[in-house]
Amino acid sequence: MAANGNGEFSFGKGTARNGLSKIQTQKRNNEICHDDSAPPVKAQTIDELHSLQKKRSAPTTPIKGSQGGAFAPPISDEERQKQQLQSISASLASLTRETGPKVVRGDPARQSETPRVAHVSHHHFTCPTISVSDSSLKFTHILYNLSPAELYEQAIQYEKGSFITSNGALATLSGAKTGRSPRDKRVVKDETTEDELWWGKGSPNIEMDEHTFMVNRERAVDYLNSLDKVFVNDQFLNWDPENRIKVRIVSARAYHSLFMHNMCIRPTPEELEDFGTPDFTIYNAGQFPCNRYTHYMTSSTSIDLNLARREMVILGTQYAGEMKKGLFGVMHYLMPRRHILSLHSGCNMGKDGDVALFFGLSGTGKTTLSTDHNRYLIGDDEHCWSENGVSNIEGGCYAKCIDLSREKEPDIWNAIKFGTVLENVVFDEHTREVDYSDKSVTENTRAAYPIEYIPNAKLPCVGPHPKNVILLACDAFGVLPPVSKLSLAQTMYHFISGYTALVAGTEEGVKEPQATFSACFGAAFIMLHPTKYAAMLAEKMQKHGATGWLVNTGWSGGSYGSGNRIKLPYTRKIIDAIHSGSLLKVNYKKTEVFGLEIPTEVEGVPSEILDPVNTWSDKKTYKETLLKLGGLFKRNFETFTNYKIGKDNKLTEEILAAGPNF
Ligand SMILES: Nc1ncnc2c1ncn2[C@@H]1O[C@H](COP(=O)(O)OP(=O)(O)O)[C@@H](O)[C@H]1O
Ligand SMILES: C=C(OP(=O)(O)O)C(=O)O
Ligand SMILES: [Ca+2]
Ligand SMILES: [Mn+2]
């Protein structure tokens, strides 16, 4: 089997079908026995038989001249493939040596023919030229946009800890890191970003200089080129066709390639043909640590963003979420420049086209609540809000799996099947059945699946302007009401605050909830000052008449330890009432301290839980806890009191007054 120069594939052409003569049995009249009547296998050797098992896909490149339009340049498939390899070679080029690596397409284990090589010279970085070394003599094999099946085989064959689970998913281990490492994130500070980005107290952007970035970039590129093969994914971000971003992910693991295949938007074969040069490139050398003698490095992990070069380098962590959230940070820079608001939110749409956004920090319910069997899923985590409405940035979802059950979350349960990456879960050695309650590896077990694995996904993942903006907080103090209707100023106050409080973790004896304030419900990802995003949100909500809501998906009847988490079915009923508009029509009363408007009734939810004071038996502790949380909010907001939000000073004053009052 071989690809000829025209990109056409030939297999066994001209081989006689009838090598061995078939033993002739007498033809039966009544055809009772069918089992010997099938035609013989079209192979003469075992190898040939095995090669038959894998059907050649239709060439992704349409026959020349059959497509491409009047203005398409006359370019041969061979030329196109060569250009693609040159582009990848340029991506992987060392910037201190003269040329890009010799790259060749395909699996080194299956290489039989003379490889087609691309070798690129470039001189755009001034460094002393080092003469020929061994690295310039070797090939780097490129596994380019492999299919999930091919990636499964690569993972299972070469990556320890990769297994097929009984539901068909690919179980993988992310290594020592099972969550993101925000303290190891660095952003290049240059003349442009110095003025544009948010730096200093509270900001997620820890600076590094251009030179140090190049040191780490070279380290990653050299590591990747030292391998037999690397995976390259060329994909898209953002379903809004006018604001689509082309991304290239170069990685060393099939796990990473499949993860991004699922999480980014998958190009059609035609789109891939015309992909050209990426807008942004990730070099994921996660297995390889950074060098702690390097300036700015405080651990062996480094996630480095260089906006001018449109590149990100990952060293020392294999947690795949780092790539998707890294790109999210890039979108938080690129989109506001186009007057588009980037949102750390889930998003879904009702049958009547009513769109809801679900903001919230990790673990508050974005994925769970946006995945709703009665509504169309636009996306579970990252969106844009432009003049045209909302669009998902991603092509997949990344759901937490801890304690996942078919009964409570059937759509997520059913999405865990062939093609899905299952990170860090524990399964039965023999049956390969996953035990979702097992936290032996981590509590942050995850499933990454393409969005179309959710039956009612909205494809393409775009929708009209939101009608409801739901802020989710998992309040482990148990004092925030299950649902409150917010004024615009209150929505902005809570958006900028970005509160959640989760239980501290699994360590014994840790009973106190930990309050977290993360501006815009995503301080780890925003690049500009929070008030920039807040002003855009206020403007859009005002213009399109969206209603803000605060929903506590956390504790009720006491803090963590004495109370209980609000039952998911109740939260779903609350969300249903928001979507249907029925919650706008009921009676409200105002709470003390936070001044929140709470409904006196919600269909399907016991009325007594709607005001948290009713659910606490110890009213004194309730009041103390409420004041304590109010104090934490006030203290957190101090850093924002000197900032003006939007053009309107009146709104700024209203926002400051919309917080807790006592
Ligand atoms: N009342 C509730 N509302 C939302 N989620 C809940 C609730 N009770 C328990 N959960 C659980 O909390 C987790 C929420 O996580 P997830 O939806 O992944 O959050 P996010 O996407 O915001 O990180 C899920 O595991 C979900 O089953
Ligand atoms: C992937 C993540 O998002 P979330 O927990 O919000 O789903 C993350 O924070 O690493
Ligand atoms: Ca074409
Ligand atoms: Mn999520």
XYZ file of C-alpha atoms and ligand atoms in Angstrom:
701
model
C 0.000 0.000 0.000
C 1.541 3.269 -0.987
C 0.800 6.846 -1.746
C 1.963 7.709 -5.214
C 3.168 11.123 -6.177
C -0.332 12.332 -6.997
C -1.613 11.692 -3.510
C -3.723 8.823 -4.769
C -3.490 5.548 -3.035
C -3.166 2.209 -4.679
C -3.564 -1.120 -3.084
C -3.122 -4.547 -4.542
C -4.055 -3.294 -7.992
C -3.674 -5.892 -10.681
C -3.276 -8.749 -8.238
C -5.125 -11.821 -9.366
C -8.008 -12.661 -7.057
C -7.861 -16.338 -7.600
C -4.412 -17.433 -6.562
C -5.409 -20.709 -4.997
C -8.147 -22.669 -6.577
C -11.191 -22.979 -4.399
C -12.329 -26.438 -3.388
C -15.603 -26.846 -5.220
C -18.480 -28.144 -3.196
C -21.672 -29.251 -4.779
C -24.141 -26.448 -5.033
C -27.175 -27.174 -2.885
C -30.595 -26.638 -4.260
C -32.342 -25.563 -1.111
C -29.553 -23.302 0.240
C -29.989 -24.329 3.857
C -26.352 -24.084 4.663
C -25.079 -20.554 3.991
C -21.847 -20.751 5.893
C -19.669 -21.941 3.074
C -21.230 -19.871 0.359
C -19.418 -16.570 1.002
C -16.850 -15.498 -1.589
C -13.229 -16.115 -0.603
C -11.261 -13.474 1.232
C -9.630 -11.048 -1.186
C -6.166 -11.588 0.180
C -3.419 -14.020 -0.518
C -1.249 -13.525 2.497
C -1.891 -12.844 6.164
C -0.247 -9.441 5.759
C -2.529 -8.643 2.902
C -5.507 -9.756 4.947
C -4.460 -7.464 7.779
C -3.989 -4.620 5.392
C -7.549 -5.181 4.177
C -8.806 -4.648 7.708
C -7.876 -0.995 7.504
C -9.879 0.606 4.778
C -8.237 3.501 2.987
C -10.111 6.688 3.674
C -11.133 8.746 0.708
C -8.270 11.109 -0.066
C -8.874 14.305 1.906
C -7.740 16.294 -1.092
C -10.416 16.391 -3.765
C -9.278 15.506 -7.275
C -7.547 18.484 -8.846
C -9.818 20.965 -10.540
C -12.984 19.476 -9.082
C -13.179 22.068 -6.329
C -11.553 25.197 -5.097
C -13.377 27.928 -7.003
C -12.233 30.224 -9.764
C -9.695 32.064 -7.647
C -7.978 29.056 -6.098
C -4.360 28.984 -7.175
C -3.436 25.979 -9.298
C -1.600 23.979 -6.676
C -0.998 20.265 -6.772
C -1.712 17.989 -3.836
C 1.963 17.206 -3.654
C 2.818 20.886 -3.479
C 0.178 21.449 -0.813
C 1.517 18.612 1.323
C 5.007 19.985 0.897
C 3.873 23.430 2.027
C 2.133 21.884 5.020
C 5.306 20.050 6.028
C 7.333 23.220 5.558
C 4.919 25.087 7.788
C 5.292 22.402 10.488
C 9.065 22.343 10.056
C 9.085 26.118 10.520
C 6.998 25.732 13.691
C 9.459 23.207 15.067
C 12.575 25.053 13.987
C 15.263 25.747 16.491
C 15.862 29.470 16.520
C 19.541 29.145 17.298
C 20.449 26.863 14.420
C 20.200 27.499 10.748
C 17.362 25.319 9.618
C 14.122 23.764 10.649
C 14.197 20.050 11.430
C 13.755 17.486 8.732
C 10.160 16.542 9.221
C 8.385 13.647 7.623
C 4.758 12.743 7.769
C 3.655 9.492 9.331
C 4.345 6.982 12.034
C 8.032 5.980 12.281
C 6.890 2.439 13.106
C 5.208 2.190 9.700
C 7.698 4.046 7.546
C 8.714 1.916 4.579
C 9.090 4.251 1.643
C 11.454 7.144 1.096
C 10.098 9.937 3.243
C 9.029 13.261 1.826
C 11.128 15.762 3.698
C 10.714 19.390 4.441
C 13.657 21.430 5.524
C 13.230 25.127 6.125
C 15.795 27.850 6.534
C 15.002 30.966 8.452
C 17.070 33.664 10.032
C 14.643 35.780 11.956
C 16.274 35.465 15.337
C 19.806 36.683 15.792
C 21.916 34.112 17.543
C 25.325 32.672 16.804
C 24.992 29.886 14.289
C 26.031 26.560 15.671
C 27.434 24.276 13.037
C 25.951 20.906 12.184
C 25.029 18.686 15.117
C 23.440 15.249 15.351
C 20.027 16.801 15.633
C 20.271 18.088 12.085
C 20.795 14.570 10.832
C 17.635 13.078 12.250
C 14.046 13.105 11.109
C 11.129 14.244 13.199
C 8.053 12.247 12.290
C 4.851 14.226 12.265
C 1.583 12.584 13.231
C -0.691 15.194 11.729
C -4.347 15.504 12.803
C -4.704 11.803 13.488
C -8.162 10.362 13.989
C -9.334 9.274 17.461
C -8.872 5.610 16.492
C -5.273 6.220 15.413
C -4.616 8.206 18.570
C -6.059 5.406 20.702
C -3.577 3.002 19.132
C -0.666 5.373 19.654
C -1.636 5.964 23.277
C -2.169 2.321 24.114
C 1.005 1.196 22.395
C 3.375 3.882 23.632
C 1.957 5.702 26.655
C 1.955 3.991 30.005
C -1.355 4.331 31.809
C -3.498 4.357 28.665
C -6.350 1.853 28.537
C -9.731 1.384 26.923
C -12.444 1.422 29.566
C -15.596 -0.709 29.320
C -17.563 2.256 27.954
C -15.054 2.708 25.103
C -13.307 5.823 26.438
C -9.532 6.211 26.505
C -8.341 6.286 30.106
C -5.124 8.259 30.551
C -2.930 9.500 33.350
C -1.807 13.124 33.352
C 1.170 12.400 35.599
C 2.178 14.322 38.679
C -0.055 17.295 37.870
C -3.778 16.574 37.944
C -4.878 20.207 37.836
C -3.697 23.559 36.514
C -0.626 25.349 37.890
C -1.605 29.074 37.877
C 1.455 30.072 39.882
C 3.706 28.735 37.141
C 2.088 30.795 34.389
C 4.278 33.531 32.885
C 3.421 36.224 30.367
C 6.032 38.100 28.335
C 6.103 41.757 29.292
C 7.188 43.882 26.345
C 6.491 47.488 25.330
C 3.004 46.575 24.139
C 1.837 44.208 26.843
C 3.303 46.403 29.575
C 0.606 48.974 28.850
C -2.175 46.715 27.661
C -2.310 43.919 30.206
C -3.298 43.790 33.844
C -0.192 43.444 36.021
C 0.399 43.562 39.735
C -1.757 42.739 42.737
C -4.541 40.260 42.002
C -3.471 39.811 38.400
C -2.797 36.305 37.055
C -0.136 37.687 34.722
C 3.273 37.083 36.222
C 5.885 38.668 34.018
C 8.802 37.139 32.165
C 11.100 38.758 29.594
C 11.333 37.937 25.911
C 14.758 36.346 26.256
C 13.651 33.938 28.968
C 10.685 32.988 26.842
C 13.074 32.130 24.003
C 15.153 30.006 26.379
C 12.100 27.988 27.360
C 10.836 27.865 23.799
C 14.144 26.446 22.642
C 14.070 23.940 25.464
C 10.602 22.752 24.422
C 11.395 22.667 20.699
C 14.653 20.782 21.259
C 12.864 18.283 23.457
C 10.121 17.754 20.873
C 12.663 17.378 18.068
C 14.623 14.842 20.064
C 11.636 12.500 19.936
C 10.923 9.950 17.207
C 7.606 11.570 16.538
C 5.441 14.501 17.548
C 1.719 15.094 17.203
C 0.506 18.161 15.373
C -3.106 19.340 15.567
C -4.285 22.140 13.291
C -7.689 23.269 14.529
C -9.934 26.262 15.131
C -11.245 28.277 18.026
C -14.548 30.179 18.029
C -17.645 29.133 16.100
C -18.206 32.720 14.977
C -16.850 32.442 11.412
C -15.781 36.100 11.340
C -13.638 35.704 14.441
C -12.266 32.217 14.053
C -8.679 31.673 15.248
C -6.399 29.039 13.718
C -4.408 27.138 16.323
C -1.598 24.618 16.002
C -0.805 22.323 18.920
C 2.511 20.484 18.832
C 2.669 17.809 21.507
C 4.486 14.651 22.444
C 1.574 12.542 23.591
C -1.382 10.979 21.802
C -3.353 11.827 24.959
C -2.706 15.543 24.380
C -3.487 15.300 20.702
C -6.802 13.519 21.310
C -7.679 15.939 24.106
C -7.259 18.929 21.804
C -8.946 17.092 18.919
C -11.974 16.879 21.206
C -11.730 20.319 22.795
C -10.958 22.555 19.804
C -13.115 22.908 16.700
C -12.329 20.126 14.227
C -11.659 21.329 10.688
C -13.264 19.598 7.732
C -10.798 17.991 5.293
C -11.325 20.971 2.957
C -10.671 23.491 5.745
C -7.535 21.613 6.703
C -6.266 21.754 3.150
C -6.477 25.527 3.153
C -5.274 25.894 6.743
C -2.054 27.731 5.921
C -0.177 29.426 8.754
C -1.645 29.171 12.262
C -2.591 32.313 14.205
C -1.313 30.761 17.416
C 0.938 27.814 18.301
C 1.309 25.757 21.474
C 4.495 23.810 22.111
C 3.560 21.243 24.707
C 6.709 19.597 26.061
C 4.938 18.719 29.302
C 6.994 15.640 30.117
C 10.142 17.729 30.125
C 10.753 20.137 33.012
C 11.868 23.705 32.778
C 15.326 24.534 34.013
C 15.232 26.112 37.425
C 18.465 27.973 36.743
C 16.417 29.912 34.186
C 15.360 33.370 35.328
C 11.760 33.627 36.650
C 11.417 29.881 37.165
C 10.240 28.943 40.640
C 9.405 25.292 40.039
C 9.971 22.678 37.350
C 6.695 23.704 35.685
C 6.329 26.658 33.378
C 3.479 27.757 31.144
C 4.722 30.682 29.082
C 2.695 32.999 26.908
C 4.199 35.312 24.321
C 1.459 37.369 22.665
C 3.786 39.100 20.211
C 5.066 35.785 18.897
C 1.592 34.217 19.233
C 3.093 31.258 21.034
C 2.757 29.301 24.221
C 5.279 26.911 25.708
C 4.416 24.237 28.241
C 7.146 22.562 30.306
C 6.821 20.326 33.332
C 3.088 19.593 33.398
C 1.069 17.085 31.419
C -2.324 18.261 32.691
C -4.173 18.715 29.392
C -6.528 21.407 30.724
C -3.515 23.712 30.707
C -3.705 23.879 26.903
C -7.412 24.670 26.643
C -7.321 27.242 29.413
C -4.077 28.673 28.012
C -5.819 29.329 24.700
C -8.736 30.802 26.625
C -6.324 33.386 28.043
C -5.239 34.223 24.497
C -8.897 34.751 23.522
C -9.306 37.030 26.554
C -6.656 39.213 24.910
C -7.602 38.932 21.238
C -11.388 39.244 21.490
C -11.735 42.474 23.524
C -9.508 44.142 20.914
C -12.304 43.368 18.466
C -14.913 44.648 20.955
C -15.991 41.091 21.675
C -16.466 39.972 25.256
C -14.869 36.657 26.219
C -16.740 34.781 28.935
C -15.813 32.034 31.388
C -19.302 30.605 31.196
C -21.434 27.738 30.036
C -24.195 28.572 27.558
C -27.404 26.957 26.411
C -30.540 27.847 24.482
C -34.222 26.949 24.857
C -36.560 25.819 22.081
C -37.711 29.426 21.693
C -34.171 30.712 21.233
C -33.746 32.087 24.767
C -30.047 31.973 25.635
C -28.631 31.697 29.152
C -25.047 32.170 30.309
C -23.712 30.310 33.368
C -20.713 32.032 34.933
C -18.851 30.405 37.763
C -15.525 29.213 39.039
C -14.402 25.619 38.796
C -16.836 23.219 40.429
C -19.792 25.582 40.639
C -21.878 23.877 37.929
C -21.212 25.479 34.517
C -20.840 22.126 32.770
C -23.522 20.335 34.811
C -26.208 23.002 34.449
C -25.541 24.017 30.849
C -25.865 20.328 29.898
C -29.652 20.224 30.168
C -31.699 17.610 28.362
C -34.476 20.115 27.665
C -32.233 22.703 26.047
C -29.666 23.031 23.293
C -26.081 23.059 24.500
C -23.988 25.837 22.955
C -20.976 25.143 25.182
C -19.927 24.321 28.728
C -17.023 26.662 29.496
C -15.715 29.348 27.106
C -17.762 31.764 24.994
C -17.724 35.044 23.131
C -20.450 37.678 23.136
C -20.229 39.852 20.041
C -22.587 42.147 18.142
C -23.963 38.995 16.505
C -24.768 37.126 19.719
C -22.914 34.320 21.469
C -20.478 31.754 20.106
C -18.645 28.895 21.738
C -14.850 29.135 21.575
C -14.414 25.365 21.783
C -15.516 22.202 20.038
C -15.837 20.045 23.134
C -16.672 19.804 26.819
C -14.524 19.005 29.832
C -16.693 17.535 32.567
C -15.763 16.606 36.097
C -16.343 12.941 36.704
C -16.118 12.610 40.432
C -19.236 10.814 41.702
C -20.744 10.950 38.234
C -23.961 8.956 37.997
C -26.172 7.960 35.093
C -29.289 8.978 37.026
C -28.202 12.527 37.901
C -26.278 13.423 34.754
C -27.381 11.085 31.945
C -26.117 13.211 29.054
C -22.586 13.474 30.464
C -22.665 9.788 31.377
C -23.597 8.821 27.823
C -20.959 11.127 26.337
C -18.276 8.944 27.896
C -17.781 6.526 25.042
C -15.352 5.836 22.204
C -13.351 8.975 21.445
C -13.667 10.485 24.920
C -10.530 11.090 26.973
C -11.010 9.992 30.591
C -8.330 11.520 32.775
C -7.061 10.047 35.996
C -10.009 7.772 36.731
C -9.727 4.406 38.454
C -11.172 1.290 36.859
C -11.442 -2.424 37.426
C -8.316 -4.171 36.265
C -10.237 -6.892 34.437
C -13.634 -5.516 33.404
C -12.259 -1.996 32.867
C -15.390 -0.626 34.486
C -14.785 2.877 35.837
C -15.408 3.608 39.500
C -16.361 7.278 39.434
C -16.364 7.498 43.218
C -12.682 6.560 43.461
C -10.449 9.530 44.269
C -7.209 7.516 44.502
C -5.492 9.453 41.704
C -7.250 12.793 42.188
C -10.603 14.346 42.950
C -10.301 16.246 39.664
C -11.098 13.320 37.379
C -12.261 14.536 33.968
C -13.854 13.557 30.689
C -13.101 15.486 27.491
C -15.526 14.778 24.639
C -16.566 16.472 21.388
C -19.666 18.626 21.895
C -21.681 16.540 19.440
C -21.529 13.678 21.961
C -24.235 15.622 23.807
C -27.441 14.706 21.941
C -28.963 18.185 21.923
C -25.835 20.156 21.134
C -26.500 23.252 19.050
C -24.380 22.967 15.902
C -22.889 25.310 14.875
C -22.379 26.408 18.478
C -23.747 29.941 18.184
C -26.872 31.641 19.483
C -28.639 34.990 19.813
C -28.024 37.536 22.587
C -28.493 36.142 26.113
C -31.723 36.680 27.991
C -30.435 35.463 31.352
C -27.023 35.816 32.957
C -26.685 33.326 35.788
C -23.830 33.740 38.261
C -23.054 30.460 40.008
C -21.439 30.362 43.422
C -20.838 27.196 45.374
C -21.157 28.756 48.832
C -19.776 26.277 51.333
C -20.597 28.757 54.112
C -24.272 28.044 53.374
C -25.523 31.621 53.766
C -26.205 32.722 50.184
C -29.784 32.058 49.025
C -30.338 29.267 46.452
C -31.474 31.960 44.001
C -31.565 35.777 43.939
C -32.651 38.184 41.223
C -29.982 40.837 40.674
C -30.100 44.436 39.553
C -27.556 45.367 36.889
C -25.335 46.969 39.551
C -25.552 43.842 41.714
C -24.740 41.673 38.697
C -21.625 43.759 38.107
C -20.684 43.697 41.793
C -20.887 39.902 41.916
C -19.282 39.498 38.491
C -16.261 41.543 39.530
C -16.109 39.788 42.908
C -16.297 36.301 41.374
C -17.024 34.525 44.612
C -17.119 30.865 45.402
C -16.223 28.861 48.482
C -15.415 25.245 48.219
C -14.443 22.838 50.919
C -10.742 22.983 51.448
C -10.058 19.517 50.152
C -9.856 15.961 51.206
C -7.360 16.431 54.014
C -8.514 15.247 57.354
C -9.638 17.854 59.850
C -10.120 20.635 57.302
C -13.663 21.767 58.018
C -13.550 25.486 57.269
C -14.775 26.520 53.832
C -12.263 28.506 51.817
C -13.612 31.672 50.226
C -12.210 32.376 46.755
C -12.645 35.628 44.876
C -11.672 35.466 41.239
C -12.509 38.551 39.180
C -14.944 37.941 36.295
C -15.279 34.356 37.579
C -12.015 33.633 35.824
C -9.137 35.739 37.105
C -6.728 32.990 36.107
C -7.566 33.585 32.444
C -8.272 37.284 32.015
C -5.505 39.384 30.487
C -6.890 42.914 30.876
C -8.099 44.657 34.000
C -11.384 43.096 35.266
C -13.241 46.394 34.920
C -12.722 46.238 31.124
C -14.694 42.998 30.892
C -17.220 44.192 33.469
C -17.907 47.359 31.487
C -18.477 45.324 28.333
C -20.817 42.952 30.159
C -22.818 45.842 31.652
C -23.134 47.477 28.266
C -24.274 44.283 26.572
C -26.713 43.281 29.316
C -28.240 46.755 29.259
C -28.469 46.877 25.477
C -30.065 43.443 25.156
C -32.166 43.549 28.332
C -30.638 40.509 30.020
C -31.560 39.675 33.618
C -28.872 38.762 36.153
C -29.297 35.976 38.737
C -27.144 34.670 41.567
C -27.523 30.927 42.143
C -25.917 29.179 45.093
C -25.122 25.594 44.116
C -23.387 25.053 47.460
C -24.538 24.538 51.012
C -27.861 24.965 52.769
C -28.887 24.487 56.410
C -25.380 25.181 57.716
C -21.836 25.455 56.477
C -19.858 22.531 55.111
C -19.746 19.969 57.890
C -23.178 20.698 59.383
C -25.384 21.580 56.386
C -25.771 19.794 53.065
C -25.156 20.669 49.465
C -28.307 21.908 47.758
C -29.791 18.992 45.842
C -29.026 19.114 42.135
C -32.716 18.495 41.206
C -33.689 21.616 43.212
C -31.044 23.713 41.478
C -32.331 22.395 38.154
C -35.893 23.448 39.084
C -34.602 26.925 39.936
C -32.768 27.138 36.620
C -35.919 25.916 34.797
C -37.912 28.744 36.391
C -35.297 31.275 35.263
C -35.344 29.960 31.689
C -39.149 29.878 31.432
C -39.487 33.411 32.753
C -41.824 32.248 35.545
C -39.356 33.436 38.184
C -39.855 37.009 37.007
C -43.528 36.806 37.962
C -43.349 35.690 41.611
C -43.071 37.751 44.822
C -39.718 38.790 46.184
C -38.300 39.890 49.509
C -34.956 41.481 50.315
C -32.315 39.763 52.460
C -30.293 41.523 55.124
C -26.547 42.177 54.727
C -26.310 41.262 51.006
C -29.579 42.999 50.054
C -30.523 40.220 47.635
C -34.007 39.888 46.147
C -35.178 36.333 46.838
C -38.355 34.687 45.525
C -40.858 33.404 48.059
C -41.696 30.403 45.886
C -40.233 28.358 43.052
C -42.120 25.485 41.473
C -40.750 22.128 42.587
C -38.573 23.586 45.362
C -39.567 23.582 49.055
C -40.264 27.239 49.897
C -38.524 27.072 53.267
C -35.093 26.570 51.671
C -35.345 29.757 49.593
C -34.380 31.935 52.567
C -31.260 30.362 54.091
C -32.063 31.625 57.595
C -34.955 29.126 57.719
C -32.667 26.174 57.114
C -30.218 26.934 59.924
C -31.244 25.643 63.360
C -28.569 27.809 64.989
C -29.690 31.339 64.022
C -26.847 33.012 65.900
C -24.185 31.104 63.985
C -26.059 31.841 60.776
C -25.884 35.597 61.419
C -22.207 35.407 62.366
C -21.382 33.398 59.255
C -23.372 35.803 57.074
C -21.474 38.788 58.485
C -18.194 36.976 58.124
C -18.839 36.344 54.442
C -20.052 39.935 53.981
C -16.752 41.119 55.459
C -14.755 38.920 53.101
C -16.642 40.413 50.136
C -15.986 43.969 51.336
C -12.309 43.357 51.875
C -11.931 41.751 48.474
C -13.683 44.613 46.702
C -11.384 47.263 48.184
C -8.914 46.865 45.317
C -11.624 47.828 42.823
C -13.021 50.916 44.557
C -10.586 53.234 42.760
C -11.615 52.093 39.315
C -14.264 53.536 37.077
C -16.442 50.993 35.299
C -17.507 52.017 31.812
C -18.226 55.562 30.690
C -20.833 56.115 33.349
C -19.716 57.292 36.784
C -23.239 56.711 38.036
C -22.921 52.971 37.319
C -19.592 52.842 39.169
C -21.230 54.352 42.260
C -24.184 52.012 41.991
C -21.878 49.008 41.744
C -19.980 50.050 44.863
C -23.295 50.390 46.694
C -24.557 47.014 45.441
C -22.371 44.954 47.762
C -23.124 43.822 51.317
C -24.260 46.581 53.668
C -23.907 46.370 57.423
N -26.859 21.735 43.366
C -25.868 21.505 42.507
N -25.714 22.276 41.398
C -24.701 22.066 40.529
N -23.789 21.085 40.672
C -23.890 20.265 41.752
C -24.921 20.445 42.702
N -24.768 19.503 43.653
C -23.695 18.773 43.316
N -23.151 19.205 42.162
C -21.923 18.656 41.531
O -20.951 19.695 41.501
C -20.119 19.571 40.358
C -20.175 20.826 39.511
O -19.091 20.767 38.629
P -19.064 21.293 37.126
O -20.439 21.300 36.544
O -18.033 20.515 36.419
O -18.561 22.762 37.379
P -17.778 23.742 36.409
O -18.092 23.322 35.027
O -18.333 25.076 36.748
O -16.347 23.598 36.779
C -20.607 18.374 39.593
O -19.824 17.273 39.952
C -22.052 18.223 40.098
O -22.523 16.912 40.017
C -10.852 23.072 32.923
C -11.112 23.846 33.894
O -12.367 24.410 33.978
P -13.640 24.137 34.910
O -13.159 23.520 36.184
O -14.221 25.488 35.100
O -14.574 23.221 34.175
C -10.052 24.206 34.824
O -10.258 25.111 35.615
O -8.953 23.603 34.735
Ca -10.033 23.310 -1.451
Mn -16.684 22.874 33.495
